[in-house]
Structures are given as C-alpha cells and as structure tokens.
C-alpha cells in the first residue's frame, strides 16, 4: 500500500502527509502520533500540513478512508487469487489471513484499533468502523455464497476475533485452525 522512498518523495504534499500518517497511525497508534511527527515524516512545513488537513481529526478520517480502500482492494484480490488457484472458500480465507498475519508490520485491524483508541470520544469513528466491517461481511458473503442468513456477518465477527488473537501473540496456525472450525460450522463446508 505504501510507495518506496523515491516515489514517496515525488508524491504531492497531501498524499505524502496521508501516507506518512497511515504508516505512523498503524504502527504506533493514532493518539501516540503527533502532528509534528507526521510533518517531519512527510517533509512538509506546518503551514503546508494545515493547508492540506485543517485538523488531526480530518487527517484521521482520511487515513481510515485510505486504509479502507487499500485493505478492501487487497482483501478481495487475495481471496480471488486464492480461489483461482483452486482453494476452497474456507482455504482462500485462511490463506489470505495467513499472508496478512505474516507480514512484518502486522499490527491488527486498523479499524478495531481506531475504535479502541477513539470510539468512546468520537462516535463518527465508530460509524466508519461499522461500515468497514459491513463491507468486509459483504465480501465474505460473496466468497461463501449468499445464504438465507448472512454468513458474512458471522464470519466477520470470527475474522475480527482471529485478528485480535494473532495481534495478542497467539500462534497463527493455532488461531487459523480455530477459525477453520468456526467457518466450517457456519457455512457447512
């Protein structure tokens, strides 16, 4: 999702700020990341920063939108590729999550993290998180086929639990094994 250093420097200031904020917010936390740190990382002046984003809150919303678009695109693409490679829907989901969890900079779900950090003080953040989770559930419904009752909502809850358990340091294969049992009990495969 992030450009290399050379292409990062070539980005317009607004995009450099957003990419820098994305990296910092995801790796270190939203509250822990100050505007000055983002300004330094993006190599813009304070004036330029505030011309692009009037407040940190505005930047947080842009970050969540950017993360949503990038993550959903990756998620759909990965599930599709795994399915094309012959994986069942369950295996496509497990392989996709395994690939994400094994990334060196994995720090859980940016949306669950944002809800935990800011949800009690900003109900708008909770709405963004809910929308992200609804979109994820729709992708899971498509993957597993539409049922009379949405499998996507139940699977979304199971995936969120999986993310949190991996984020807490539980062994990936153990957690994915538990998710497989849940998925198979929900969709009957």
mmCIF file of C-alpha atoms in Angstrom:
data_model
loop_
_atom_site.group_PDB
_atom_site.id
_atom_site.type_symbol
_atom_site.label_atom_id
_atom_site.label_comp_id
_atom_site.label_asym_id
_atom_site.label_seq_id
_atom_site.Cartn_x
_atom_site.Cartn_y
_atom_site.Cartn_z
ATOM 1 C CA UNK A 1 0.000 0.000 0.000
ATOM 2 C CA UNK A 2 2.935 2.280 0.529
ATOM 3 C CA UNK A 3 5.263 3.636 -2.139
ATOM 4 C CA UNK A 4 9.032 3.207 -1.947
ATOM 5 C CA UNK A 5 11.147 6.132 -0.693
ATOM 6 C CA UNK A 6 11.838 7.571 -4.136
ATOM 7 C CA UNK A 7 8.215 7.545 -5.247
ATOM 8 C CA UNK A 8 7.140 8.778 -1.790
ATOM 9 C CA UNK A 9 9.265 11.916 -2.231
ATOM 10 C CA UNK A 10 7.630 12.537 -5.613
ATOM 11 C CA UNK A 11 4.087 12.480 -4.183
ATOM 12 C CA UNK A 12 2.195 15.762 -3.807
ATOM 13 C CA UNK A 13 2.253 17.091 -0.213
ATOM 14 C CA UNK A 14 -1.323 15.980 0.613
ATOM 15 C CA UNK A 15 -0.555 12.396 -0.377
ATOM 16 C CA UNK A 16 2.821 12.393 1.417
ATOM 17 C CA UNK A 17 1.076 13.540 4.584
ATOM 18 C CA UNK A 18 -1.575 10.837 4.216
ATOM 19 C CA UNK A 19 0.937 8.052 3.539
ATOM 20 C CA UNK A 20 3.135 9.189 6.446
ATOM 21 C CA UNK A 21 0.105 9.371 8.755
ATOM 22 C CA UNK A 22 -1.007 5.929 7.589
ATOM 23 C CA UNK A 23 2.349 4.382 8.433
ATOM 24 C CA UNK A 24 2.600 6.100 11.807
ATOM 25 C CA UNK A 25 -1.028 5.687 12.877
ATOM 26 C CA UNK A 26 -0.996 1.993 12.013
ATOM 27 C CA UNK A 27 2.409 1.187 13.519
ATOM 28 C CA UNK A 28 2.371 3.401 16.602
ATOM 29 C CA UNK A 29 -1.255 4.332 17.207
ATOM 30 C CA UNK A 30 -3.367 7.349 16.394
ATOM 31 C CA UNK A 31 -3.181 9.065 19.766
ATOM 32 C CA UNK A 32 0.525 8.358 20.151
ATOM 33 C CA UNK A 33 1.306 10.047 16.837
ATOM 34 C CA UNK A 34 1.515 13.811 16.989
ATOM 35 C CA UNK A 35 1.101 16.204 14.103
ATOM 36 C CA UNK A 36 4.751 17.287 14.368
ATOM 37 C CA UNK A 37 5.863 13.703 13.806
ATOM 38 C CA UNK A 38 3.690 13.444 10.698
ATOM 39 C CA UNK A 39 5.019 16.766 9.423
ATOM 40 C CA UNK A 40 8.585 15.567 9.910
ATOM 41 C CA UNK A 41 7.960 12.189 8.262
ATOM 42 C CA UNK A 42 6.179 13.750 5.282
ATOM 43 C CA UNK A 43 8.783 16.505 4.813
ATOM 44 C CA UNK A 44 6.276 19.339 4.690
ATOM 45 C CA UNK A 45 6.024 22.568 6.634
ATOM 46 C CA UNK A 46 3.432 23.112 9.345
ATOM 47 C CA UNK A 47 1.690 25.630 7.086
ATOM 48 C CA UNK A 48 1.521 23.084 4.266
ATOM 49 C CA UNK A 49 0.179 20.449 6.627
ATOM 50 C CA UNK A 50 -2.672 22.650 7.845
ATOM 51 C CA UNK A 51 -3.471 23.794 4.298
ATOM 52 C CA UNK A 52 -3.984 20.151 3.377
ATOM 53 C CA UNK A 53 -5.672 18.971 6.601
ATOM 54 C CA UNK A 54 -7.280 21.560 8.837
ATOM 55 C CA UNK A 55 -7.001 19.272 11.861
ATOM 56 C CA UNK A 56 -5.686 15.935 13.026
ATOM 57 C CA UNK A 57 -9.303 14.713 13.149
ATOM 58 C CA UNK A 58 -9.676 15.449 9.437
ATOM 59 C CA UNK A 59 -6.460 13.527 8.763
ATOM 60 C CA UNK A 60 -7.690 10.578 10.859
ATOM 61 C CA UNK A 61 -10.827 10.344 8.707
ATOM 62 C CA UNK A 62 -8.712 10.498 5.543
ATOM 63 C CA UNK A 63 -6.409 7.795 6.967
ATOM 64 C CA UNK A 64 -9.327 5.474 7.684
ATOM 65 C CA UNK A 65 -10.757 6.038 4.198
ATOM 66 C CA UNK A 66 -7.335 5.394 2.615
ATOM 67 C CA UNK A 67 -6.839 2.280 4.729
ATOM 68 C CA UNK A 68 -10.326 1.016 3.906
ATOM 69 C CA UNK A 69 -9.846 1.394 0.166
ATOM 70 C CA UNK A 70 -6.404 -0.216 0.191
ATOM 71 C CA UNK A 71 -7.267 -3.038 2.569
ATOM 72 C CA UNK A 72 -10.546 -3.954 0.860
ATOM 73 C CA UNK A 73 -8.861 -3.961 -2.536
ATOM 74 C CA UNK A 74 -6.108 -6.229 -1.217
ATOM 75 C CA UNK A 75 -8.601 -8.493 0.606
ATOM 76 C CA UNK A 76 -10.828 -9.016 -2.439
ATOM 77 C CA UNK A 77 -7.853 -9.508 -4.740
ATOM 78 C CA UNK A 78 -6.197 -12.031 -2.434
ATOM 79 C CA UNK A 79 -9.393 -14.033 -1.954
ATOM 80 C CA UNK A 80 -9.985 -14.067 -5.703
ATOM 81 C CA UNK A 81 -6.424 -15.170 -6.452
ATOM 82 C CA UNK A 82 -6.564 -17.951 -3.877
ATOM 83 C CA UNK A 83 -9.887 -19.126 -5.327
ATOM 84 C CA UNK A 84 -8.459 -19.061 -8.856
ATOM 85 C CA UNK A 85 -5.547 -21.146 -7.583
ATOM 86 C CA UNK A 86 -8.063 -23.834 -6.606
ATOM 87 C CA UNK A 87 -8.573 -23.095 -2.923
ATOM 88 C CA UNK A 88 -11.997 -23.649 -1.395
ATOM 89 C CA UNK A 89 -13.677 -20.571 0.052
ATOM 90 C CA UNK A 90 -12.522 -21.573 3.538
ATOM 91 C CA UNK A 91 -8.940 -22.161 2.414
ATOM 92 C CA UNK A 92 -8.927 -18.901 0.423
ATOM 93 C CA UNK A 93 -9.900 -17.011 3.570
ATOM 94 C CA UNK A 94 -7.346 -18.828 5.738
ATOM 95 C CA UNK A 95 -4.522 -18.307 3.217
ATOM 96 C CA UNK A 96 -5.397 -14.637 2.794
ATOM 97 C CA UNK A 97 -5.357 -14.029 6.539
ATOM 98 C CA UNK A 98 -2.178 -16.098 6.994
ATOM 99 C CA UNK A 99 -0.444 -13.919 4.405
ATOM 100 C CA UNK A 100 -1.550 -10.739 6.161
ATOM 101 C CA UNK A 101 -0.655 -12.005 9.641
ATOM 102 C CA UNK A 102 2.835 -12.984 8.495
ATOM 103 C CA UNK A 103 3.684 -9.504 7.226
ATOM 104 C CA UNK A 104 6.450 -7.989 9.372
ATOM 105 C CA UNK A 105 4.460 -4.849 10.132
ATOM 106 C CA UNK A 106 1.166 -6.555 11.025
ATOM 107 C CA UNK A 107 -0.454 -4.701 13.929
ATOM 108 C CA UNK A 108 -4.005 -5.964 13.809
ATOM 109 C CA UNK A 109 -7.009 -4.317 12.252
ATOM 110 C CA UNK A 110 -6.600 -0.565 11.831
ATOM 111 C CA UNK A 111 -10.344 -0.164 12.336
ATOM 112 C CA UNK A 112 -10.560 -2.170 15.546
ATOM 113 C CA UNK A 113 -7.510 -0.254 16.775
ATOM 114 C CA UNK A 114 -9.164 3.085 15.897
ATOM 115 C CA UNK A 115 -12.370 2.051 17.660
ATOM 116 C CA UNK A 116 -10.418 1.090 20.775
ATOM 117 C CA UNK A 117 -8.413 4.320 20.742
ATOM 118 C CA UNK A 118 -11.073 6.848 19.734
ATOM 119 C CA UNK A 119 -14.502 5.220 19.761
ATOM 120 C CA UNK A 120 -15.514 6.444 23.171
ATOM 121 C CA UNK A 121 -14.709 10.050 22.274
ATOM 122 C CA UNK A 122 -15.749 10.125 18.616
ATOM 123 C CA UNK A 123 -18.934 8.301 17.599
ATOM 124 C CA UNK A 124 -18.155 9.151 13.969
ATOM 125 C CA UNK A 125 -15.139 6.851 14.144
ATOM 126 C CA UNK A 126 -17.383 4.008 15.269
ATOM 127 C CA UNK A 127 -19.605 4.575 12.245
ATOM 128 C CA UNK A 128 -16.568 4.371 9.924
ATOM 129 C CA UNK A 129 -15.506 1.139 11.658
ATOM 130 C CA UNK A 130 -19.012 -0.335 11.376
ATOM 131 C CA UNK A 131 -19.104 0.493 7.659
ATOM 132 C CA UNK A 132 -15.717 -1.159 7.104
ATOM 133 C CA UNK A 133 -16.919 -4.296 8.871
ATOM 134 C CA UNK A 134 -20.161 -4.327 6.856
ATOM 135 C CA UNK A 135 -18.148 -4.095 3.641
ATOM 136 C CA UNK A 136 -15.924 -6.951 4.810
ATOM 137 C CA UNK A 137 -19.032 -9.030 5.594
ATOM 138 C CA UNK A 138 -20.350 -8.394 2.060
ATOM 139 C CA UNK A 139 -17.084 -9.662 0.580
ATOM 140 C CA UNK A 140 -17.351 -12.775 2.754
ATOM 141 C CA UNK A 141 -20.968 -13.271 1.650
ATOM 142 C CA UNK A 142 -19.794 -13.191 -1.965
ATOM 143 C CA UNK A 143 -16.964 -15.624 -1.229
ATOM 144 C CA UNK A 144 -19.153 -18.160 0.560
ATOM 145 C CA UNK A 145 -22.294 -17.636 -1.495
ATOM 146 C CA UNK A 146 -25.404 -15.948 -0.301
ATOM 147 C CA UNK A 147 -27.313 -17.767 2.418
ATOM 148 C CA UNK A 148 -30.786 -17.066 3.792
ATOM 149 C CA UNK A 149 -28.987 -15.578 6.765
ATOM 150 C CA UNK A 150 -25.829 -13.636 6.058
ATOM 151 C CA UNK A 151 -22.797 -15.796 6.651
ATOM 152 C CA UNK A 152 -20.696 -12.679 6.136
ATOM 153 C CA UNK A 153 -21.801 -11.037 9.390
ATOM 154 C CA UNK A 154 -20.951 -14.123 11.430
ATOM 155 C CA UNK A 155 -17.697 -14.697 9.572
ATOM 156 C CA UNK A 156 -16.756 -11.040 10.002
ATOM 157 C CA UNK A 157 -17.063 -11.451 13.774
ATOM 158 C CA UNK A 158 -14.947 -14.608 13.635
ATOM 159 C CA UNK A 159 -12.290 -12.896 11.497
ATOM 160 C CA UNK A 160 -12.167 -9.951 13.907
ATOM 161 C CA UNK A 161 -11.602 -12.361 16.790
ATOM 162 C CA UNK A 162 -8.877 -14.085 14.809
ATOM 163 C CA UNK A 163 -7.146 -10.766 14.122
ATOM 164 C CA UNK A 164 -7.218 -9.812 17.794
ATOM 165 C CA UNK A 165 -5.882 -13.181 18.954
ATOM 166 C CA UNK A 166 -2.993 -13.059 16.474
ATOM 167 C CA UNK A 167 -2.330 -9.460 17.497
ATOM 168 C CA UNK A 168 -2.136 -10.662 21.127
ATOM 169 C CA UNK A 169 0.625 -13.066 20.131
ATOM 170 C CA UNK A 170 -1.165 -16.389 19.887
ATOM 171 C CA UNK A 171 0.361 -18.758 17.302
ATOM 172 C CA UNK A 172 -1.024 -18.015 13.831
ATOM 173 C CA UNK A 173 -1.610 -21.646 12.863
ATOM 174 C CA UNK A 174 -3.433 -22.368 16.121
ATOM 175 C CA UNK A 175 -5.722 -19.372 15.677
ATOM 176 C CA UNK A 176 -6.341 -20.148 12.000
ATOM 177 C CA UNK A 177 -7.190 -23.737 12.957
ATOM 178 C CA UNK A 178 -9.862 -22.443 15.302
ATOM 179 C CA UNK A 179 -11.158 -20.093 12.619
ATOM 180 C CA UNK A 180 -11.395 -23.014 10.179
ATOM 181 C CA UNK A 181 -13.641 -24.891 12.625
ATOM 182 C CA UNK A 182 -15.861 -21.824 13.006
ATOM 183 C CA UNK A 183 -16.059 -21.189 9.257
ATOM 184 C CA UNK A 184 -16.943 -24.801 8.528
ATOM 185 C CA UNK A 185 -19.633 -24.787 11.203
ATOM 186 C CA UNK A 186 -21.161 -21.608 9.754
ATOM 187 C CA UNK A 187 -21.072 -22.471 6.072
ATOM 188 C CA UNK A 188 -21.151 -26.248 6.341
ATOM 189 C CA UNK A 189 -18.059 -26.885 4.245
#
